[in-house]
Coordinates of C-alpha atoms in Angstrom, one line a residue:
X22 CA 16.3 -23.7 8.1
X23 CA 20.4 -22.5 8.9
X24 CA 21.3 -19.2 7.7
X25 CA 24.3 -21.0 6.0
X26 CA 21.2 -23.0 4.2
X27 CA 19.1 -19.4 3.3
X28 CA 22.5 -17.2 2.8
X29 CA 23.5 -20.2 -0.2
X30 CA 20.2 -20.0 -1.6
X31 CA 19.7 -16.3 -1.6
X32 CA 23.1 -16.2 -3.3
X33 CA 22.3 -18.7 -6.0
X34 CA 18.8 -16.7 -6.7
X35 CA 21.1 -13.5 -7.1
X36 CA 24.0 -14.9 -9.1
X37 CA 22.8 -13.1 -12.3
X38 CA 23.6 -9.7 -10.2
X39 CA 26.5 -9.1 -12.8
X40 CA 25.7 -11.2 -15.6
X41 CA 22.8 -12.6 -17.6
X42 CA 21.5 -8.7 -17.7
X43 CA 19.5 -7.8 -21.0
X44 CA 20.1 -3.4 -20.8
X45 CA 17.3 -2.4 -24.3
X46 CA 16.7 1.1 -24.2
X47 CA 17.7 1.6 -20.4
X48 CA 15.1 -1.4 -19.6
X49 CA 17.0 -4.5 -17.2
X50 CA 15.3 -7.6 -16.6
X51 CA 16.0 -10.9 -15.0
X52 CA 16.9 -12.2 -17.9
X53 CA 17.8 -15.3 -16.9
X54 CA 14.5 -16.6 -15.4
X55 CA 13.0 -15.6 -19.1
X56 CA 15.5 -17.5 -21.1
X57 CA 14.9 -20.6 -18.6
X58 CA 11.0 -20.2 -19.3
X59 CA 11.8 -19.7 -22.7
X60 CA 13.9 -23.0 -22.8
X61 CA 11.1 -24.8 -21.3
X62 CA 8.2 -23.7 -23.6
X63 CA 10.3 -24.5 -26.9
X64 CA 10.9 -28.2 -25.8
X65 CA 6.8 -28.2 -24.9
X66 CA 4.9 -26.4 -27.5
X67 CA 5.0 -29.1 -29.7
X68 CA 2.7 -31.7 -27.9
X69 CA -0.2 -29.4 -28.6
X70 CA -1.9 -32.2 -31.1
X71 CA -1.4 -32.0 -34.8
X72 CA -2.9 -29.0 -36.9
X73 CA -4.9 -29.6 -40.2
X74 CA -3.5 -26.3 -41.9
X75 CA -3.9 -25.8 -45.6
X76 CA -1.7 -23.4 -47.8
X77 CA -1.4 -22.8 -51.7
X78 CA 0.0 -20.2 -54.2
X79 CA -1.7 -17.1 -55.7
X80 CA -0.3 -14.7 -57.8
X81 CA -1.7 -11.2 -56.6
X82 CA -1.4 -8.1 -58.5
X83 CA -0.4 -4.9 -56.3
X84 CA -3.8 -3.6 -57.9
X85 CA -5.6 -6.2 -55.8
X86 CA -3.4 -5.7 -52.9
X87 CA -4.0 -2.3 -53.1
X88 CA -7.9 -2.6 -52.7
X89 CA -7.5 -5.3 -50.1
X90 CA -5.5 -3.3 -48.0
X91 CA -7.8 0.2 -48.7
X92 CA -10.6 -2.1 -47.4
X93 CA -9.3 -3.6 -44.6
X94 CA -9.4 -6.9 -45.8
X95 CA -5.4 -7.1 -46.1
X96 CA -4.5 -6.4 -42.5
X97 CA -1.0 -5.6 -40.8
X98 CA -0.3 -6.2 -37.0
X99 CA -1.0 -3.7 -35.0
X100 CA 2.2 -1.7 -33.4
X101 CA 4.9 -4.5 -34.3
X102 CA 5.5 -4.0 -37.8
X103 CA 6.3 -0.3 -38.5
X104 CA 7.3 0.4 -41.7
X105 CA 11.2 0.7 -41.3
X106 CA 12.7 0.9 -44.6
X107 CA 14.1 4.3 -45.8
X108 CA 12.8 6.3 -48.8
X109 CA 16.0 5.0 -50.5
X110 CA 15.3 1.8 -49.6
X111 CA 11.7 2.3 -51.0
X112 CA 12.8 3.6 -54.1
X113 CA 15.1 0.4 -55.2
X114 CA 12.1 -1.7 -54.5
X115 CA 10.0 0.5 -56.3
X116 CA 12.6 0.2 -59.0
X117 CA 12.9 -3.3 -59.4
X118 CA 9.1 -3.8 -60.1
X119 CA 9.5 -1.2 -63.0
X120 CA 12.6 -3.0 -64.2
X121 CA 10.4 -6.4 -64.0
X122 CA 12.9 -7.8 -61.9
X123 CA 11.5 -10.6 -59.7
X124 CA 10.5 -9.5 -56.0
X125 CA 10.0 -12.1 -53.1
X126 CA 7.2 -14.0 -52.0
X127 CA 5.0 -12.8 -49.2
X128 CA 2.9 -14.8 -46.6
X129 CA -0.7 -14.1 -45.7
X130 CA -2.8 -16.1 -43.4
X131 CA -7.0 -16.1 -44.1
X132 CA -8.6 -15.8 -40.8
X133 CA -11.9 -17.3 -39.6
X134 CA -13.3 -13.9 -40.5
X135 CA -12.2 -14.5 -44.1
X136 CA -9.5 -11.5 -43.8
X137 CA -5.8 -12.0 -44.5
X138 CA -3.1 -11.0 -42.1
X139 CA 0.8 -10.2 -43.4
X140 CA 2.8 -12.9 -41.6
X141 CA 5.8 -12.0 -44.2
X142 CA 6.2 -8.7 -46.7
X143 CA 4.8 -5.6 -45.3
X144 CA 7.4 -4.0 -45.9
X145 CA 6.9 -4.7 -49.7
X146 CA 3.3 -3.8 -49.8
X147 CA 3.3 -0.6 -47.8
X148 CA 6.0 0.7 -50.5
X149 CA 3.7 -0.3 -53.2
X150 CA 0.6 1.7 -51.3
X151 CA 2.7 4.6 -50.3
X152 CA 3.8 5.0 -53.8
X153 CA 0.8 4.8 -55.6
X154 CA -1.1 7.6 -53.3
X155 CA 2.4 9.8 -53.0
X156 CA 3.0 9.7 -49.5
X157 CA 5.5 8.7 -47.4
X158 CA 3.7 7.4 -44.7
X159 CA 7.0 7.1 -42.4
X160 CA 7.3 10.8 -42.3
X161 CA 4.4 12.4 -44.4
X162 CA 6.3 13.6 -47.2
X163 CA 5.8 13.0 -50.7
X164 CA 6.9 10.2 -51.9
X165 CA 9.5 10.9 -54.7
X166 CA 11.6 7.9 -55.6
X167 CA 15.5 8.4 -55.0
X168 CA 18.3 10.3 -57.2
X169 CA 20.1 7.2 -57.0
X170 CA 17.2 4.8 -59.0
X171 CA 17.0 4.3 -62.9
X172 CA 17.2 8.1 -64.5
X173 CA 13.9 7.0 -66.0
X174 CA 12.2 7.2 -62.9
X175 CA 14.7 9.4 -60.4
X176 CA 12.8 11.8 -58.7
X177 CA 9.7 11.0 -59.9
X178 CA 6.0 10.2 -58.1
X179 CA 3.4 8.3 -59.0
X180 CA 1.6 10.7 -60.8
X181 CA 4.7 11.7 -62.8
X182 CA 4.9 8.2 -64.2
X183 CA 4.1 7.2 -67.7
X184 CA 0.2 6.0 -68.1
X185 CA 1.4 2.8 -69.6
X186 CA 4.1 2.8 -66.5
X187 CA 1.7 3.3 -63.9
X188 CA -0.5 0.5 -65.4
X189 CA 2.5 -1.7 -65.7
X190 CA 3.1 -1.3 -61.5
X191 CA -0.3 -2.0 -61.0
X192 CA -0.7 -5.1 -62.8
X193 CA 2.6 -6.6 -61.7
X194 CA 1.9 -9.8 -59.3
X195 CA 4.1 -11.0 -56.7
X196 CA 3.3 -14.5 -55.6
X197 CA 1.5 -15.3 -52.1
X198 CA 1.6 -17.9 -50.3
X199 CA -1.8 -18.5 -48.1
X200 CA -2.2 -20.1 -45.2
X201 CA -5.7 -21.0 -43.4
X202 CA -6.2 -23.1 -40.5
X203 CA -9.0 -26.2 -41.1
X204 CA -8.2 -28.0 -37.6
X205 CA -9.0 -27.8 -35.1
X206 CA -11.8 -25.4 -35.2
X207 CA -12.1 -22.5 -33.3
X208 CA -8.4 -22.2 -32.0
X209 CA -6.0 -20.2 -34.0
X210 CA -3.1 -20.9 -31.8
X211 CA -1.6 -22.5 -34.6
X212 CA -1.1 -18.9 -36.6
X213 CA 1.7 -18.0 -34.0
X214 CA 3.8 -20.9 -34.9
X215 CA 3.5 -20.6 -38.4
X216 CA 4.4 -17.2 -37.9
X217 CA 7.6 -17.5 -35.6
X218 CA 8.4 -20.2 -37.9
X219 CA 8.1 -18.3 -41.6
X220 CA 8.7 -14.5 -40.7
X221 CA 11.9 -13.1 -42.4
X222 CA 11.9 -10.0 -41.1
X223 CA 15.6 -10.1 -40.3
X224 CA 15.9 -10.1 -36.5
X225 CA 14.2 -13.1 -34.3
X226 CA 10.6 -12.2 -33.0
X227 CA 10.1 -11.8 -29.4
X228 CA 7.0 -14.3 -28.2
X229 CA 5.1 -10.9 -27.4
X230 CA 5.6 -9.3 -31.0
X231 CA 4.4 -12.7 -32.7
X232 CA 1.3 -12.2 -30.7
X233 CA 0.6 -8.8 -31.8
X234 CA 0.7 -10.0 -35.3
X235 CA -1.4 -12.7 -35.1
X236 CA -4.2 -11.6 -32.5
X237 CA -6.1 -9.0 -33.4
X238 CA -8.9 -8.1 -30.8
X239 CA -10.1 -6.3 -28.2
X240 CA -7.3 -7.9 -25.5
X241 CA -4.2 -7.0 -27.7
X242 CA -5.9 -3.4 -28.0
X243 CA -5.9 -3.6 -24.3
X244 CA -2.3 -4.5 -23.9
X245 CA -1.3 -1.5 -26.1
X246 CA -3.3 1.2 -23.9
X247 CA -2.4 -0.5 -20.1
X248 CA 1.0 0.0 -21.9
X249 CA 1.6 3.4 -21.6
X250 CA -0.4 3.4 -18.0
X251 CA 2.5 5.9 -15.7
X252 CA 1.7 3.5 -12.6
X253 CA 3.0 0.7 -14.6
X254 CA 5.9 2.4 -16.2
X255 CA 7.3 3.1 -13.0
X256 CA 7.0 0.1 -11.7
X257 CA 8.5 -1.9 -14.6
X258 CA 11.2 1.2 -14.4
X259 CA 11.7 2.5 -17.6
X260 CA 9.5 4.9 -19.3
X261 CA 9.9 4.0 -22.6
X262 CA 8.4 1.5 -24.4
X263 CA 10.4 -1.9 -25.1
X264 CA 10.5 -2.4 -28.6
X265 CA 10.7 -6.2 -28.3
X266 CA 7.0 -6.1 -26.6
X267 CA 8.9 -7.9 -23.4
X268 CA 6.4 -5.2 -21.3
X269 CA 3.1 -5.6 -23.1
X270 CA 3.8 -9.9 -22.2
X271 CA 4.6 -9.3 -18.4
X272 CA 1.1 -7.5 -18.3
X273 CA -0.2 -10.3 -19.7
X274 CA 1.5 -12.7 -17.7
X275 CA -1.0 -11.0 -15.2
X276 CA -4.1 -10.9 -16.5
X277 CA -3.5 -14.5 -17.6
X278 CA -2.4 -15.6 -13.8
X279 CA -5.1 -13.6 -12.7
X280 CA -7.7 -14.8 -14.3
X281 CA -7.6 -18.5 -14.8
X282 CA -6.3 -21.6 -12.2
X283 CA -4.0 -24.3 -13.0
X284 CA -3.9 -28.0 -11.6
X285 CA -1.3 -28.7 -8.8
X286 CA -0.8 -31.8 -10.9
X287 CA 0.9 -30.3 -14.4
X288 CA 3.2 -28.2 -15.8
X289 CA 2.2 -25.7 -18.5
X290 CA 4.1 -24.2 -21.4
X291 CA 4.0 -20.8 -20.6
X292 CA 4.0 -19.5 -24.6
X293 CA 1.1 -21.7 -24.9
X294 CA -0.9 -20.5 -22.4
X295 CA -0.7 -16.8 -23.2
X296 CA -1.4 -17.2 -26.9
X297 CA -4.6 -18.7 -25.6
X298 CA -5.5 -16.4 -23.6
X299 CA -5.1 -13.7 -26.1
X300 CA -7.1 -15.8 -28.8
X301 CA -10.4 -14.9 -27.7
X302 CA -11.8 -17.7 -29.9
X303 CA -10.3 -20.0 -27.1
X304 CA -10.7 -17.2 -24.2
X305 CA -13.9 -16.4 -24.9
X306 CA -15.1 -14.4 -22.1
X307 CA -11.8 -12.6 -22.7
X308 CA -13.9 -10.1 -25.4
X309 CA -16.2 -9.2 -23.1
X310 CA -13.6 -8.9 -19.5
X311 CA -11.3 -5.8 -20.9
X312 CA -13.1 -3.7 -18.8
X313 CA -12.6 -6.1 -15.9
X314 CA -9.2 -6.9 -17.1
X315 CA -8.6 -2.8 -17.0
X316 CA -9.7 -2.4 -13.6
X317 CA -8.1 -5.4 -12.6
X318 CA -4.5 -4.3 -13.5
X319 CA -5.1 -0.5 -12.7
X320 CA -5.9 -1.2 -9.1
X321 CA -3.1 -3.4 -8.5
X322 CA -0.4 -1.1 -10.1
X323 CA -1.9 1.7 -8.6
X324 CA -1.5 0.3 -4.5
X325 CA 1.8 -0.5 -5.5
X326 CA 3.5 2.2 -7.1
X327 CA 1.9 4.4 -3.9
X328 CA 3.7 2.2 -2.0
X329 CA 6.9 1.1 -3.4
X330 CA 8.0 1.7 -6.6
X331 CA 10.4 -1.4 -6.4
X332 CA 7.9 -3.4 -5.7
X333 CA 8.7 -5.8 -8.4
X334 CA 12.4 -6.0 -7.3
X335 CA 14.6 -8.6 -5.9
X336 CA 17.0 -8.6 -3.3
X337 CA 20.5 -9.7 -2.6
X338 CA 21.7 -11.5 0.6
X339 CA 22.2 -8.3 2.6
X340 CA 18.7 -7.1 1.7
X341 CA 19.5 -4.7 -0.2
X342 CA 17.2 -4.0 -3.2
X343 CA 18.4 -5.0 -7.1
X344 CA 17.7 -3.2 -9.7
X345 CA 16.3 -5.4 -12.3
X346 CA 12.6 -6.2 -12.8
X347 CA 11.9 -10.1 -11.7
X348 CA 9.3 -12.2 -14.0
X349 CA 8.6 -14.5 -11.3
X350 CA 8.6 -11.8 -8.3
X351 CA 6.4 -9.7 -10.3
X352 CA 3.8 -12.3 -10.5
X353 CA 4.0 -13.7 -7.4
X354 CA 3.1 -10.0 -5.8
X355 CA 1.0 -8.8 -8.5
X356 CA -1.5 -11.1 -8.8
X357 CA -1.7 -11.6 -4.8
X358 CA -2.3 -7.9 -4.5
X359 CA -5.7 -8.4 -7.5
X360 CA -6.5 -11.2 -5.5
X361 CA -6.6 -8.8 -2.1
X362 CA -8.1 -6.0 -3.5
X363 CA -11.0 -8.4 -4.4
X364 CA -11.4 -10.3 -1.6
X365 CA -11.6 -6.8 0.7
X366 CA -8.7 -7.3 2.6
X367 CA -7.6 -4.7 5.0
X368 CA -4.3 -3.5 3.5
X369 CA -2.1 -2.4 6.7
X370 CA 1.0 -1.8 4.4
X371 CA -1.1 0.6 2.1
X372 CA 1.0 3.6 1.3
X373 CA 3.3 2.7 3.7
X374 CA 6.7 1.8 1.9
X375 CA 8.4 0.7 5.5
X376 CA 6.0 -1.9 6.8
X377 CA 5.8 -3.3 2.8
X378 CA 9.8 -3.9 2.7
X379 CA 9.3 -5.5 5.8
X380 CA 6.6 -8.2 4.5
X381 CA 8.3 -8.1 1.4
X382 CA 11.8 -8.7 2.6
X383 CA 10.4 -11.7 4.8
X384 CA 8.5 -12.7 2.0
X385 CA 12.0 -12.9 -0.2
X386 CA 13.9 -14.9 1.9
X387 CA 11.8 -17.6 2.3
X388 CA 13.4 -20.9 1.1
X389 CA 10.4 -22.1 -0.7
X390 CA 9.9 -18.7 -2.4
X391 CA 13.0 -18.8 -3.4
X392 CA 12.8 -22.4 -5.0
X393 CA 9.4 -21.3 -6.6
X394 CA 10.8 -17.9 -8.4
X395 CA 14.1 -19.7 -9.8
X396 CA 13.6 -23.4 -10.7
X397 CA 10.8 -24.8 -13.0
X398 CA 8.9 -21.3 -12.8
X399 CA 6.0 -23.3 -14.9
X400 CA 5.4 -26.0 -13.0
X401 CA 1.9 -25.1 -12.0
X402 CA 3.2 -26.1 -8.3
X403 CA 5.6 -23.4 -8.4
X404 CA 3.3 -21.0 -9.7
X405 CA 0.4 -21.5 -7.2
X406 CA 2.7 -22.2 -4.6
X407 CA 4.9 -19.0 -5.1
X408 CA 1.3 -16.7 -5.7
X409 CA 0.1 -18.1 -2.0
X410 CA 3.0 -17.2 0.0
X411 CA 3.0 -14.5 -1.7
X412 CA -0.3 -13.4 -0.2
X413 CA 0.6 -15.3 3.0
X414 CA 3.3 -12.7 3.7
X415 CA 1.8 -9.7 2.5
X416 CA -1.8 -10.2 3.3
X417 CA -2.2 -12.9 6.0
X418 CA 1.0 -12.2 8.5
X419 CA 1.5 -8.6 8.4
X420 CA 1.9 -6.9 11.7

């Protein structure tokens, strides 16, 4: 190939230097490649089949949701949906059920294990449970409803309410509306789209958040703790948390590439893929692999961080390195580097930043790379083909 040829190509895999940049909390991510994946998976998610889902009304009385919730029958995602509203905003809910104002609906969804999950009006309940035992779970204190509410009930708690008042919040119902899944069996895929399709919560959920909400099990619970790991904080360069869950998916992105093969003859839909790896009802060695799944993702971060903390980094046509964390490059060197590690390959590069630039650099300006990390990143072609040079490079031609 001409360097005219590699120099045009390097700069149209680069042409987001300045743009297409997504800063959240000092995070900064090839955005671009995400909103492209994005694209594709909303246009193929719906040729999954049809669903046989049923849903109906009930009228629930906070009493009832109260006990649900006590007993762990009510559930609420775990880690996506703290309880943002302020006491204030508390208190004028708390308010309008005394007044007997109307509140809105919320949506539950009964699970195979005959459970509910809050796809809609946490918020709503949590006020009614942190009211009626007088804390304020946000920050501990006791819940006393605002100055600025009825002068019947300002300043009041719970326990300062009239008998007949407390009785009267108990009792009050606020309509549900239930969905369960009849069909297909064993496959609760079809909670995520009813939930990215029905949530209110006032701000469009990241994929990543949806699936925090919906899957509750022993892989999301591993997601949470590989999290926080330092290695991987590094490496992903920020040392905060995302709030939009955008880290928690790109670990999953691994464990998902690492763990299962696609066919050279389809293209996937990324979204769906991951939701069924998380549902362990589908992936269902997946409960009983965390610990592989652990060790897997803790080796591989570990090797790299000792070697280059940029590892997941692109560069530009002068080889300098970018700053952003690349989707597709992280991958790509990831999931080679599990697949080493495994196979007991002499690493010559290990702890040696110099001679991994160099493998990685010659890695990166490979035209076909290049074509595999920027256009139709799904195509399962693309993704095998960019995870083997990938290990070429690093593992196979290293001198």
């Amino acid at each position: 190939m001409q360097k005219n040829d590699l120099d045009s190509r390097m700069k149209v895999a680069n042409k987001y230097n300045n743009e297409g940049v997504v800063m959240d909390d000092q995070i900064i991510i090839e955005e671009e490649i995400v909103r492209n994946e994005n694209r594709i998976d909303d246009e193929k998610y719906g040729d999954n089949g049809l669903f046989q889902i049923n849903s109906w009304g009930a009228d629930l009385s906070f009493r009832e949701l109260i006990n649900m919730y006590a007993e762990d029958e009510l559930q609420k995602p775990e880690l996506q949906r703290y309880y943002v509203w302020d006491k204030r905003e508390a208190s004028r809910f708390i308010e309008s059920i005394l007044l007997g104002l109307p509140v809105p609906s919320i949506f539950l969804a009964r699970t195979q294990e005959e459970n509910y999950l809050i796809i809609d009006g946490y918020q709503r309940i949590m006020t009614v449970v942190d009211f009626v035992n007088g804390v304020f779970t946000k920050d501990g204190s006791s819940f006393k409803l605002s100055p600025t509410v009825n002068e019947l009930w300002a300043n009041k708690t719970f326990s300062q309410l009239s008998s007949e008042e407390q009785k009267r919040l108990r009792r009050t119902t606020i309509h549900s509306i239930i969905f369960e899944q009849k069909r297909p069996t064993n496959d609760d895929t079809s909670m995520y789209q009813i939930f990215e399709r029905i949530n209110t919560g006032g701000r469009t959920l990241f994929p990543q958040e949806i699936r925090n909400c919906v899957y509750h099990n022993e892989i999301n619970t591993l997601l949470i703790e590989l999290n926080v790991n330092p290695a991987w904080r590094t490496l992903f360069g920020q040392s905060e948390k995302d709030s939009r869950m955008r880290d928690m998916e790109f670990i999953l992105r691994f464990l998902m590439f690492s763990n299962k093969k696609f066919s050279e003859t389809t293209a996937i839909s990324l979204k769906k893929e991951l939701n069924l790896f998380m549902d362990i009802t589908k992936n269902k060695d997946g409960k009983y692999r965390c610990e592989d799944y652990k060790k897997q993702f803790l080796e591989t971060m570990e090797l790299l961080v000792n070697t280059d903390k940029d590892a997941f980094r692109n560069i530009n046509e002068e080889g300098s390195i970018l700053s952003r964390f690349h989707p597709t490059i992280f991958d790509s060197i990831a999931v080679a580097t599990k697949m080493a590690i495994e196979n007991g390959v002499d690493i010559l590069w290990k702890n040696d930043r110099e001679a991994f630039l160099k493998a990685k650099r010659n890695l990166l300006k490979d035209f076909q790379f290049i074509e595999y990390t920027t256009t139709r990143t799904t195509n399962t072609a693309s993704i095998n083909g960019r995870i083997d040079l990938a290990y070429k490079y690093l593992f196979e031609e290293v001198q």
